[in-house]
Amino acid sequence: MTELTDRELERYARNVILDEVGEAGQLKLLQSKVLVVGAGGLGAPLLLYLAAAGIGTIGIIDNDTVDVTNLQRQVIHDDAAVDRPKVESATKRLRALNPDIVIQPIAARLDAENAESIIARFDLVADGSDNFATRYLLNDLCYRLKKPLVSAALLRFEAQISTFKAYLGSPHPCYRCLFPEQPPEDLIPRCEQAGILGPVAGVMGSLQATEILKEILGIGDGLSGRLLMFDALGPTFREVRFKRDPDCRTCGA
Ligand code: ZN
């Protein structure tokens, strides 16, 4: 594939017209393979924007079913999908949105057994999971397999996002440089217990999609070494810079 078809030129016209994207950039998007972990609050807007932008292959891994309490924020699912697997509901919606790309649903929970072989099939990973075990697993495997990881998290009115590319070497840090120890799962409440204002997930999932497109296109400044925090009540965006930890158990010497 060295040039866009007429159909692609039309569909992606508003991308292609951007000098920073152009036909070459759109081809990069179409040739890229992105794995999205979780088809929930973050995954919903993220998947919709990645599919709309023409990411050529999108993997979705999730083992959950749609619950009626999800619909307040997980905008990729609809009322008719309640009790159906999230990957099935998301795949149906994405194929309706953009029939020209490949969607690969994986109805499973990412774990130490399956993660490596799944991640290896993709160029880049977006973490929209809701638990620390998955976050640390993705960090360690994406480092080892040299895949950029765009990771985000949500709670109540707040959200945060960063990008991890520690495999490139210093000064790029990994998630474990930032948070060395995995906290107990019950220490920090999840959205089910603490609540989440629906559009906060939309803001952060959309930012995650933006950073993924930028990473693929190689434009702008990425979020490696920067934790961007959003507080919807301010509303404020605040940034914390963090360094690679030479003693990190994942990326240290
Ligand atoms: Zn590290």
Tab-separated table of C-alpha atoms and ligand atoms in Angstrom:
chain	number	residue	atom	x	y	z
A	1	MET	CA	0.000	0.000	0.000
A	2	THR	CA	1.801	3.123	-1.190
A	3	GLU	CA	-1.098	5.439	-1.823
A	4	LEU	CA	-4.612	5.968	-0.551
A	5	THR	CA	-7.600	4.817	-2.569
A	6	ASP	CA	-10.198	7.411	-3.605
A	7	ARG	CA	-12.508	6.022	-0.932
A	8	GLU	CA	-9.813	6.438	1.730
A	9	LEU	CA	-8.929	9.942	0.524
A	10	GLU	CA	-12.550	10.914	0.999
A	11	ARG	CA	-13.130	9.190	4.338
A	12	TYR	CA	-9.957	10.547	5.906
A	13	ALA	CA	-9.973	13.923	4.103
A	14	ARG	CA	-9.876	15.963	7.348
A	15	ASN	CA	-6.825	14.036	8.527
A	16	VAL	CA	-5.056	14.156	5.159
A	17	ILE	CA	-5.546	17.915	4.755
A	18	LEU	CA	-3.436	18.480	7.894
A	19	ASP	CA	0.167	19.174	6.847
A	20	GLU	CA	1.383	17.080	9.793
A	21	VAL	CA	-0.603	14.053	8.595
A	22	GLY	CA	-0.952	14.129	4.808
A	23	GLU	CA	-1.302	11.026	2.667
A	24	ALA	CA	1.892	9.516	4.103
A	25	GLY	CA	0.617	9.930	7.667
A	26	GLN	CA	-2.765	8.430	6.838
A	27	LEU	CA	-1.016	5.439	5.296
A	28	LYS	CA	0.946	5.022	8.535
A	29	LEU	CA	-2.324	4.992	10.495
A	30	LEU	CA	-3.852	2.448	8.123
A	31	GLN	CA	-0.797	0.205	8.405
A	32	SER	CA	-0.644	0.340	12.202
A	33	LYS	CA	-1.944	-2.223	14.688
A	34	VAL	CA	-3.142	-0.978	18.068
A	35	LEU	CA	-4.221	-3.115	21.017
A	36	VAL	CA	-6.795	-1.547	23.357
A	37	VAL	CA	-6.994	-3.217	26.755
A	38	GLY	CA	-10.505	-2.802	28.157
A	39	ALA	CA	-13.680	-1.766	26.339
A	40	GLY	CA	-14.945	0.330	29.251
A	41	GLY	CA	-14.950	4.012	30.171
A	42	LEU	CA	-11.595	4.819	28.549
A	43	GLY	CA	-11.810	2.163	25.854
A	44	ALA	CA	-15.178	3.374	24.565
A	45	PRO	CA	-14.148	6.828	23.258
A	46	LEU	CA	-10.639	5.594	22.516
A	47	LEU	CA	-11.850	2.775	20.265
A	48	LEU	CA	-14.341	5.006	18.479
A	49	TYR	CA	-11.697	7.638	17.662
A	50	LEU	CA	-9.056	5.103	16.626
A	51	ALA	CA	-11.504	3.379	14.280
A	52	ALA	CA	-12.752	6.688	12.901
A	53	ALA	CA	-9.168	7.850	12.292
A	54	GLY	CA	-8.410	4.757	10.232
A	55	ILE	CA	-6.124	2.716	12.468
A	56	GLY	CA	-5.871	-0.292	10.164
A	57	THR	CA	-6.006	-3.040	12.789
A	58	ILE	CA	-7.539	-2.632	16.227
A	59	GLY	CA	-7.436	-5.381	18.835
A	60	ILE	CA	-9.875	-5.209	21.748
A	61	ILE	CA	-9.336	-7.392	24.776
A	62	ASP	CA	-11.999	-7.548	27.502
A	63	ASN	CA	-13.717	-10.388	29.340
A	64	ASP	CA	-16.628	-8.421	30.754
A	65	THR	CA	-20.276	-8.132	29.703
A	66	VAL	CA	-22.161	-4.850	29.325
A	67	ASP	CA	-23.969	-3.826	32.494
A	68	VAL	CA	-26.686	-1.176	32.533
A	69	THR	CA	-24.549	0.888	34.964
A	70	ASN	CA	-21.830	1.075	32.272
A	71	LEU	CA	-24.008	3.024	29.832
A	72	GLN	CA	-23.605	6.303	31.748
A	73	ARG	CA	-20.059	6.596	30.311
A	74	GLN	CA	-19.172	3.649	28.062
A	75	VAL	CA	-20.595	5.299	24.960
A	76	ILE	CA	-19.569	2.556	22.523
A	77	HIS	CA	-22.225	0.242	24.018
A	78	ASP	CA	-25.986	0.713	23.838
A	79	ASP	CA	-29.015	-0.460	25.749
A	80	ALA	CA	-29.592	-3.453	23.477
A	81	ALA	CA	-26.084	-4.733	24.339
A	82	VAL	CA	-26.765	-5.154	28.062
A	83	ASP	CA	-25.616	-8.635	29.178
A	84	ARG	CA	-23.705	-9.150	25.905
A	85	PRO	CA	-19.883	-9.392	25.877
A	86	LYS	CA	-18.277	-5.952	25.629
A	87	VAL	CA	-15.928	-7.060	22.838
A	88	GLU	CA	-18.946	-8.184	20.787
A	89	SER	CA	-20.815	-4.920	21.333
A	90	ALA	CA	-17.729	-2.779	20.646
A	91	THR	CA	-16.798	-4.760	17.526
A	92	LYS	CA	-20.297	-4.383	16.091
A	93	ARG	CA	-20.250	-0.611	16.650
A	94	LEU	CA	-16.740	-0.144	15.221
A	95	ARG	CA	-17.501	-2.210	12.113
A	96	ALA	CA	-20.600	-0.076	11.553
A	97	LEU	CA	-18.521	3.089	11.999
A	98	ASN	CA	-15.684	2.033	9.696
A	99	PRO	CA	-16.064	-1.163	7.645
A	100	ASP	CA	-12.679	-0.614	5.952
A	101	ILE	CA	-10.484	-1.546	8.924
A	102	VAL	CA	-9.828	-4.814	10.749
A	103	ILE	CA	-11.254	-5.287	14.251
A	104	GLN	CA	-9.900	-8.196	16.280
A	105	PRO	CA	-12.047	-8.931	19.349
A	106	ILE	CA	-10.354	-10.983	22.074
A	107	ALA	CA	-12.860	-12.161	24.687
A	108	ALA	CA	-10.425	-12.826	27.504
A	109	ARG	CA	-8.833	-11.242	30.501
A	110	LEU	CA	-5.242	-10.208	29.830
A	111	ASP	CA	-3.056	-12.267	32.156
A	112	ALA	CA	0.496	-13.517	32.535
A	113	GLU	CA	-0.362	-16.571	30.413
A	114	ASN	CA	-1.767	-14.888	27.315
A	115	ALA	CA	-0.381	-11.333	27.433
A	116	GLU	CA	2.929	-11.803	25.655
A	117	SER	CA	1.572	-13.585	22.589
A	118	ILE	CA	-1.285	-11.062	22.280
A	119	ILE	CA	0.843	-7.917	22.703
A	120	ALA	CA	3.433	-9.234	20.249
A	121	ARG	CA	0.858	-9.025	17.429
A	122	PHE	CA	0.475	-5.238	17.794
A	123	ASP	CA	2.665	-2.141	17.315
A	124	LEU	CA	1.346	-0.086	20.189
A	125	VAL	CA	-0.781	-0.648	23.291
A	126	ALA	CA	-3.395	1.534	24.988
A	127	ASP	CA	-4.200	0.662	28.577
A	128	GLY	CA	-7.810	1.370	29.473
A	129	SER	CA	-7.975	-1.266	32.185
A	130	ASP	CA	-9.289	-0.624	35.679
A	131	ASN	CA	-6.864	-2.592	37.850
A	132	PHE	CA	-3.243	-2.435	38.948
A	133	ALA	CA	-2.383	-6.035	38.098
A	134	THR	CA	-3.078	-5.344	34.406
A	135	ARG	CA	-1.265	-1.985	34.504
A	136	TYR	CA	1.950	-3.498	35.883
A	137	LEU	CA	1.730	-6.528	33.603
A	138	LEU	CA	1.375	-4.265	30.552
A	139	ASN	CA	4.229	-2.040	31.704
A	140	ASP	CA	6.623	-4.932	32.118
A	141	LEU	CA	5.675	-6.710	28.879
A	142	CYS	CA	5.529	-3.581	26.711
A	143	TYR	CA	9.035	-2.744	27.964
A	144	ARG	CA	10.307	-6.214	27.119
A	145	LEU	CA	8.560	-6.358	23.733
A	146	LYS	CA	9.494	-2.726	22.887
A	147	LYS	CA	5.938	-1.463	22.366
A	148	PRO	CA	4.900	2.104	23.235
A	149	LEU	CA	2.294	2.064	26.014
A	150	VAL	CA	-0.222	4.893	26.429
A	151	SER	CA	-1.781	4.432	29.848
A	152	ALA	CA	-4.640	6.305	31.519
A	153	ALA	CA	-6.699	6.036	34.681
A	154	LEU	CA	-9.904	7.586	36.039
A	155	LEU	CA	-11.597	8.180	39.346
A	156	ARG	CA	-14.498	10.399	40.360
A	157	PHE	CA	-13.737	13.801	38.755
A	158	GLU	CA	-10.070	13.119	38.056
A	159	ALA	CA	-7.980	11.384	35.465
A	160	GLN	CA	-4.362	10.960	34.466
A	161	ILE	CA	-2.414	9.882	31.425
A	162	SER	CA	1.178	9.163	30.452
A	163	THR	CA	3.142	7.345	27.756
A	164	PHE	CA	5.845	4.785	28.485
A	165	LYS	CA	8.705	4.054	26.094
A	166	ALA	CA	11.448	3.028	28.521
A	167	TYR	CA	12.750	0.471	25.990
A	168	LEU	CA	14.293	3.439	24.155
A	169	GLY	CA	16.679	3.826	27.101
A	170	SER	CA	17.468	6.872	29.224
A	171	PRO	CA	15.853	9.303	29.903
A	172	HIS	CA	12.547	7.506	29.173
A	173	PRO	CA	10.972	6.112	32.382
A	174	CYS	CA	8.444	3.292	32.771
A	175	TYR	CA	5.287	3.078	34.904
A	176	ARG	CA	7.220	1.315	37.642
A	177	CYS	CA	9.737	4.205	37.785
A	178	LEU	CA	6.765	6.390	38.691
A	179	PHE	CA	4.986	3.921	40.993
A	180	PRO	CA	7.558	1.296	42.096
A	181	GLU	CA	5.231	-0.864	44.161
A	182	GLN	CA	1.891	-2.261	43.045
A	183	PRO	CA	-0.666	-1.060	45.628
A	184	PRO	CA	-3.200	-3.590	46.963
A	185	GLU	CA	-6.246	-3.610	44.653
A	186	ASP	CA	-8.561	-2.622	47.513
A	187	LEU	CA	-6.446	0.344	48.670
A	188	ILE	CA	-7.534	2.656	45.879
A	189	PRO	CA	-11.269	2.510	45.153
A	190	ARG	CA	-12.507	1.754	41.641
A	191	CYS	CA	-15.206	3.535	39.687
A	192	GLU	CA	-17.810	0.997	40.851
A	193	GLN	CA	-17.388	2.081	44.455
A	194	ALA	CA	-16.171	5.680	44.185
A	195	GLY	CA	-18.117	6.845	41.127
A	196	ILE	CA	-17.008	8.566	37.933
A	197	LEU	CA	-18.517	11.512	36.109
A	198	GLY	CA	-19.149	10.031	32.656
A	199	PRO	CA	-17.604	12.720	30.423
A	200	VAL	CA	-14.344	12.610	32.428
A	201	ALA	CA	-13.836	9.198	30.812
A	202	GLY	CA	-14.569	10.838	27.459
A	203	VAL	CA	-11.944	13.544	28.019
A	204	MET	CA	-9.256	11.063	28.983
A	205	GLY	CA	-10.112	8.385	26.407
A	206	SER	CA	-10.033	11.081	23.717
A	207	LEU	CA	-6.638	12.285	24.953
A	208	GLN	CA	-5.406	8.707	24.864
A	209	ALA	CA	-6.532	8.393	21.238
A	210	THR	CA	-4.793	11.700	20.422
A	211	GLU	CA	-1.508	10.537	21.946
A	212	ILE	CA	-1.688	7.218	20.085
A	213	LEU	CA	-2.207	8.955	16.763
A	214	LYS	CA	0.713	11.330	17.562
A	215	GLU	CA	2.980	8.404	18.449
A	216	ILE	CA	2.189	6.660	15.164
A	217	LEU	CA	2.556	9.848	13.125
A	218	GLY	CA	5.667	10.964	15.022
A	219	ILE	CA	4.349	14.490	15.515
A	220	GLY	CA	4.372	16.894	18.443
A	221	ASP	CA	5.693	16.142	21.918
A	222	GLY	CA	4.730	12.823	23.487
A	223	LEU	CA	3.951	12.195	27.153
A	224	SER	CA	6.989	10.042	27.973
A	225	GLY	CA	8.307	11.234	31.354
A	226	ARG	CA	5.240	13.402	31.881
A	227	LEU	CA	2.117	12.597	33.884
A	228	LEU	CA	-0.759	14.786	32.748
A	229	MET	CA	-3.512	15.116	35.348
A	230	PHE	CA	-7.025	16.407	34.716
A	231	ASP	CA	-9.330	17.671	37.456
A	232	ALA	CA	-12.802	18.233	36.039
A	233	LEU	CA	-13.973	20.326	38.984
A	234	GLY	CA	-11.314	23.037	38.448
A	235	PRO	CA	-11.236	22.393	35.609
A	236	THR	CA	-7.464	22.167	35.458
A	237	PHE	CA	-4.756	20.258	33.662
A	238	ARG	CA	-1.558	19.851	35.639
A	239	GLU	CA	1.674	18.162	34.601
A	240	VAL	CA	4.261	16.368	36.703
A	241	ARG	CA	7.584	15.416	35.144
A	242	PHE	CA	9.198	12.238	36.421
A	243	LYS	CA	12.530	10.559	35.836
A	244	ARG	CA	13.794	7.123	34.998
A	245	ASP	CA	14.709	5.266	38.187
A	246	PRO	CA	18.125	3.562	37.846
A	247	ASP	CA	16.977	1.021	40.457
A	248	CYS	CA	13.624	0.304	38.731
A	249	ARG	CA	12.812	-3.413	38.779
A	250	THR	CA	11.514	-3.219	35.214
A	251	CYS	CA	13.850	-0.879	33.326
A	252	GLY	CA	16.759	-0.336	35.755
A	253	ALA	CA	20.273	-1.718	35.351
B	1	ZN	ZN	11.244	1.769	35.108
